[in-house]
Amino acid sequence: MQSVRGDSTVERGMLVAQLLAGSWRSEPPPTSTSPEELADIATLLLKSGSGGLAWNKIRHSALRDSHAAREFQKAYRLHSLQAALHERSLKKVLPLLRDCGVEPLLVKGWATARLYPELGLRPYSDLDFCVLPEDYAKAQAALKSSERLECDVDLHSGFGKFYDRRTEDIFARSRLIRLGDLDVRVLSAEDDLRFLCVHLLRHGAARPLWLCDIAVMLETLDDNFDWDVCLGGSRRQADWVACAIALARELLGAEMDRTPFAKSTRKVPKWMLSAVLEEWAVPYYMPAQFSYYLRRPLTNFRALLKEMPKHWPNPIEATVTVRGPFNGLPRLPFQVGHVFSRAASLVANLPKSFRPVKS
């Protein structure tokens, strides 16, 4: 890893990265983390959903008897139980949608977690289904009429929220993966890796779990993976994908043998490494939407003032918002551009924000 030391926050983030390096493997590498360092970052790992991975990394080490290890083991067991419940929900939802003539495509969640060697290593909270726009109304009606499910279902028309490519092309490249006696439609490996990389950057790489997802996928690619498809289209987004992959190598030691970047000497900009490590050094937190406060501006005014500083954009997120390059240039112009972009969107949606709140 490039040297970015000198700041205690960054160094704490580095402890998280070092502990999670290789943690997704069936036989993870040994850790040099001390009991004191583990105790210092335990809450960070648990809050980010990385408790199961932390347990996998240390369960055969001298750290397994620590208090932090017991908390990681609890998280691992909880993730395993939740994964079993989610799979049961998946087996209910898919036939329900297919019976009404809709073929859903699952993104994130199980589609990513299945790549890990054990259920308890990668938690997820819901099922995200994308359907063709012309099928959205039918799918929505079918879900509303169904019995209560053990898992939340997020239904999306097309891939606008997740992806920049044509919906028809994505569906054409998709594949069926077996889950028991059921076939689950998921993204092609090429689209999936691109999505994971762009998703990571779009959200400022705030969770180490997302970078582990990329590392897992890089190490489980088959020989038929088509890099021309993965990196095709926008040259700028192809560069984003390359940057996210370099980040997985730099911070987590992901193996590059099956990639065209195996011999690449590309370095992640130091500002980017620092930004990621600073995010990982504090408990993961998702700021509330401004629209929530604007529905009752007088009641929520003080809360809104406290919330505003939390919305100053992470430089990685800002770069993606303005579709900029990940190079060595200062990020302040990108962050200012992000603020103006979000402000314009907020103003455009003010009428919706002021709709009466249902009690």
XYZ file of C-alpha atoms in Angstrom:
359
model
C 0.000 0.000 0.000
C 1.152 3.518 -0.762
C 2.252 5.478 2.277
C -0.597 7.716 3.502
C 0.339 7.744 7.160
C 0.560 10.800 9.342
C -3.085 11.147 10.370
C -4.557 9.083 13.230
C -7.905 8.788 11.435
C -6.277 7.463 8.278
C -4.190 5.039 10.340
C -7.347 3.657 11.970
C -8.795 3.140 8.504
C -5.618 1.300 7.561
C -6.162 -1.068 10.487
C -9.604 -1.896 9.057
C -8.094 -2.513 5.615
C -5.319 -4.703 7.011
C -7.749 -6.808 9.036
C -10.095 -7.331 6.067
C -7.365 -8.084 3.506
C -8.122 -11.547 2.127
C -10.901 -12.063 4.714
C -13.324 -13.333 2.028
C -11.195 -16.384 1.200
C -11.805 -19.899 2.479
C -8.310 -19.754 3.955
C -7.592 -16.086 4.693
C -4.001 -14.947 5.265
C -2.812 -14.530 8.859
C -3.298 -11.175 10.535
C -0.765 -9.031 12.364
C -3.499 -7.061 14.148
C -2.915 -6.782 17.906
C -5.680 -7.308 20.509
C -5.618 -3.570 21.275
C -5.942 -2.645 17.595
C -8.774 -5.136 17.145
C -10.668 -3.623 20.068
C -10.153 -0.160 18.550
C -11.745 -1.069 15.213
C -14.333 -3.654 16.334
C -17.259 -1.216 16.268
C -16.226 0.060 12.835
C -16.269 -3.460 11.420
C -19.612 -4.334 12.987
C -21.318 -1.085 11.918
C -20.154 -1.527 8.324
C -21.522 -5.075 8.068
C -18.034 -6.607 8.062
C -18.336 -8.555 11.319
C -18.685 -11.909 9.557
C -15.592 -11.256 7.451
C -13.659 -10.187 10.552
C -14.635 -13.452 12.247
C -13.473 -15.435 9.223
C -10.120 -13.653 9.355
C -9.387 -14.275 13.036
C -11.287 -17.417 14.023
C -8.181 -19.588 13.691
C -5.863 -17.066 15.331
C -4.964 -16.158 18.894
C -7.513 -13.328 18.671
C -10.475 -15.731 18.571
C -10.916 -15.579 22.357
C -11.148 -11.781 22.547
C -14.348 -9.887 23.320
C -14.339 -8.427 19.806
C -14.086 -11.920 18.301
C -17.182 -13.019 20.214
C -19.096 -10.069 18.770
C -17.863 -10.939 15.279
C -18.971 -14.535 15.753
C -22.432 -13.347 16.812
C -22.616 -11.204 13.674
C -21.532 -14.174 11.533
C -24.249 -16.379 13.032
C -26.879 -13.661 12.588
C -25.854 -13.096 8.964
C -26.093 -16.865 8.341
C -29.613 -17.011 9.770
C -30.733 -13.938 7.848
C -29.281 -15.328 4.619
C -31.325 -18.522 5.023
C -34.488 -16.451 5.549
C -33.693 -14.271 2.529
C -33.221 -17.353 0.356
C -36.615 -18.621 1.484
C -38.154 -15.269 0.542
C -36.399 -15.395 -2.807
C -37.981 -18.765 -3.496
C -41.406 -17.223 -2.801
C -41.025 -13.976 -4.736
C -39.601 -15.382 -7.983
C -42.476 -17.823 -8.725
C -44.949 -15.105 -7.720
C -43.572 -12.698 -10.324
C -43.113 -15.343 -12.990
C -46.712 -16.535 -12.546
C -47.893 -13.080 -13.640
C -45.644 -13.116 -16.699
C -42.740 -11.072 -15.313
C -39.105 -12.186 -15.445
C -37.211 -10.311 -12.692
C -33.463 -9.808 -12.539
C -31.879 -9.825 -9.078
C -29.111 -7.304 -8.351
C -26.964 -7.001 -5.205
C -28.024 -9.020 -2.157
C -27.982 -12.751 -2.807
C -26.510 -12.193 -6.264
C -23.343 -10.886 -4.589
C -23.412 -12.912 -1.363
C -23.436 -16.219 -3.291
C -19.868 -15.512 -4.430
C -18.553 -15.809 -0.872
C -17.578 -19.255 0.459
C -20.037 -19.051 3.399
C -23.484 -17.500 3.925
C -22.512 -15.609 7.061
C -19.720 -13.578 5.472
C -21.792 -11.126 3.416
C -24.990 -9.691 4.964
C -27.780 -8.039 2.980
C -31.115 -6.616 4.076
C -33.446 -6.853 1.099
C -34.061 -8.211 -2.381
C -33.529 -5.777 -5.273
C -35.359 -6.797 -8.442
C -35.191 -5.004 -11.772
C -37.892 -5.642 -14.356
C -38.534 -4.344 -17.841
C -40.403 -1.005 -17.715
C -43.463 -2.510 -19.428
C -43.660 -5.190 -16.695
C -43.320 -2.862 -13.702
C -47.048 -2.313 -13.036
C -47.809 -6.054 -13.177
C -44.923 -6.881 -10.847
C -45.924 -4.156 -8.402
C -49.510 -5.420 -8.273
C -48.360 -9.009 -7.727
C -46.140 -8.041 -4.791
C -48.891 -5.965 -3.166
C -51.307 -8.875 -3.330
C -48.879 -11.417 -1.880
C -48.668 -12.700 1.655
C -46.169 -11.128 4.038
C -42.555 -11.931 3.148
C -39.607 -12.382 5.502
C -37.528 -9.918 3.481
C -38.154 -6.457 2.057
C -38.461 -6.358 -1.723
C -37.306 -3.312 -3.701
C -38.751 -3.305 -7.192
C -37.152 -1.173 -9.909
C -38.254 -0.297 -13.417
C -35.192 -0.931 -15.554
C -31.700 -0.185 -14.224
C -31.702 3.603 -14.031
C -30.877 3.609 -10.321
C -28.057 1.107 -10.678
C -26.599 1.191 -14.128
C -25.839 3.300 -17.176
C -26.338 0.710 -19.915
C -29.384 -0.174 -22.021
C -31.946 -2.270 -20.147
C -32.523 -4.589 -23.117
C -28.792 -5.292 -23.483
C -28.403 -6.036 -19.792
C -31.286 -8.505 -19.837
C -29.922 -10.131 -23.010
C -26.551 -10.769 -21.325
C -28.043 -11.915 -17.999
C -27.704 -15.497 -16.772
C -29.560 -18.014 -14.618
C -27.941 -19.269 -11.400
C -29.286 -22.287 -9.563
C -30.634 -21.920 -6.003
C -31.928 -25.309 -4.896
C -34.620 -26.214 -7.448
C -35.004 -22.609 -8.640
C -33.235 -20.583 -11.340
C -32.407 -16.998 -10.328
C -31.701 -14.450 -13.067
C -28.709 -12.229 -12.278
C -26.438 -9.846 -14.172
C -23.780 -11.220 -16.470
C -20.387 -11.369 -14.772
C -19.199 -8.497 -16.981
C -22.129 -6.228 -16.094
C -21.959 -7.269 -12.444
C -18.306 -6.317 -11.968
C -18.858 -2.991 -13.714
C -21.898 -2.338 -11.524
C -20.039 -3.195 -8.300
C -17.201 -0.842 -9.212
C -19.438 2.087 -10.177
C -21.688 1.516 -7.145
C -18.666 1.618 -4.828
C -17.456 4.931 -6.262
C -20.911 6.484 -6.533
C -21.312 6.014 -2.782
C -17.840 7.254 -1.904
C -16.461 3.772 -1.035
C -17.949 4.361 2.416
C -18.275 0.669 3.324
C -15.294 -1.708 3.163
C -17.778 -4.491 2.439
C -18.347 -3.048 -1.049
C -14.646 -3.235 -1.884
C -14.558 -6.815 -0.571
C -17.369 -7.593 -3.050
C -15.144 -6.441 -5.904
C -12.203 -8.447 -4.559
C -14.335 -11.595 -4.288
C -15.564 -11.232 -7.841
C -12.075 -10.628 -9.224
C -10.881 -13.839 -7.603
C -13.837 -15.942 -8.818
C -13.940 -14.894 -12.505
C -14.014 -17.749 -14.993
C -11.955 -18.037 -18.167
C -14.858 -16.865 -20.349
C -15.083 -13.413 -18.763
C -15.166 -10.788 -21.538
C -13.209 -7.707 -20.513
C -14.215 -5.918 -23.729
C -17.847 -6.034 -22.568
C -17.000 -5.038 -18.992
C -14.881 -2.074 -20.064
C -16.835 -1.168 -23.198
C -18.824 1.998 -23.841
C -17.876 5.160 -21.975
C -14.092 5.524 -21.697
C -14.550 7.560 -18.520
C -16.567 4.805 -16.816
C -14.118 2.161 -17.987
C -11.436 4.170 -16.215
C -13.612 4.272 -13.098
C -13.815 0.468 -13.175
C -10.037 0.222 -13.522
C -9.599 2.618 -10.602
C -11.937 0.627 -8.334
C -10.089 -2.577 -9.200
C -6.763 -0.902 -8.416
C -8.252 0.196 -5.090
C -9.151 -3.429 -4.250
C -5.565 -4.460 -4.954
C -4.055 -1.513 -3.083
C -6.133 -1.709 0.101
C -7.240 -5.350 0.355
C -4.620 -7.296 -1.583
C -7.096 -8.610 -4.162
C -5.446 -10.932 -6.683
C -5.241 -9.572 -10.236
C -4.091 -12.737 -12.052
C -7.324 -13.080 -14.058
C -7.495 -9.441 -15.078
C -5.811 -7.325 -17.765
C -4.465 -5.242 -14.864
C -2.183 -7.986 -13.510
C 0.954 -6.161 -14.660
C -0.461 -2.667 -14.399
C 1.611 -0.120 -12.508
C -1.327 2.249 -12.079
C -1.423 3.881 -8.654
C -4.559 5.073 -6.933
C -4.321 8.845 -6.243
C -3.189 9.476 -2.663
C -6.179 11.746 -2.005
C -8.434 8.830 -2.936
C -6.703 6.394 -0.584
C -6.962 8.931 2.229
C -10.647 9.555 1.474
C -11.464 5.830 1.641
C -9.483 5.252 4.826
C -11.095 8.267 6.490
C -14.522 6.832 5.662
C -13.568 3.450 7.107
C -12.199 5.061 10.273
C -15.646 6.228 11.452
C -18.848 4.214 11.971
C -20.795 3.805 8.736
C -23.678 6.258 8.621
C -26.186 7.050 5.894
C -27.313 10.711 6.119
C -31.047 11.383 5.963
C -32.526 12.881 2.816
C -33.100 16.641 2.912
C -36.652 16.066 1.686
C -37.455 14.444 5.040
C -36.719 17.702 6.878
C -38.399 19.904 4.284
C -41.752 18.231 4.783
C -41.932 19.928 8.185
C -39.386 22.753 7.890
C -40.370 24.631 11.053
C -40.412 21.536 13.248
C -37.198 20.139 11.792
C -35.247 23.385 11.363
C -32.680 22.726 14.095
C -32.247 19.122 13.021
C -31.749 20.314 9.446
C -28.949 22.670 10.528
C -27.196 19.792 12.298
C -27.677 17.531 9.306
C -26.278 19.883 6.662
C -22.534 19.438 7.462
C -22.970 15.677 7.045
C -23.890 16.247 3.408
C -20.588 17.824 2.371
C -19.635 15.358 -0.359
C -16.989 12.742 -0.098
C -14.471 13.589 -2.911
C -14.977 10.196 -4.559
C -18.744 10.567 -4.630
C -18.381 14.137 -5.930
C -16.096 13.027 -8.757
C -18.686 10.509 -9.956
C -21.538 13.025 -9.636
C -19.853 15.430 -12.053
C -18.488 12.526 -14.146
C -14.893 13.525 -13.538
C -11.602 11.586 -13.780
C -9.795 9.971 -10.866
C -6.475 11.729 -11.222
C -4.144 13.784 -9.033
C -5.978 17.099 -9.406
C -7.572 18.776 -6.333
C -11.105 17.617 -5.555
C -12.608 20.869 -4.250
C -13.993 21.922 -7.684
C -15.673 18.518 -8.006
C -17.161 18.802 -4.511
C -18.521 22.273 -5.245
C -19.980 20.962 -8.494
C -21.619 18.118 -6.577
C -23.245 20.561 -4.146
C -24.659 22.686 -6.981
C -25.908 19.567 -8.771
C -27.679 18.250 -5.676
C -29.065 21.692 -4.822
C -30.563 21.996 -8.306
C -32.157 18.572 -7.962
C -33.525 19.468 -4.524
C -35.087 22.694 -5.820
C -36.640 20.837 -8.741
C -38.258 18.376 -6.336
C -39.432 20.902 -3.733
C -43.114 20.484 -4.675
C -42.870 16.791 -3.803
C -41.032 17.547 -0.545
C -43.837 19.770 0.694
C -46.565 17.230 0.170
C -48.542 16.610 3.389
C -47.097 13.904 5.623
C -49.487 11.039 6.259
C -49.981 10.471 9.946
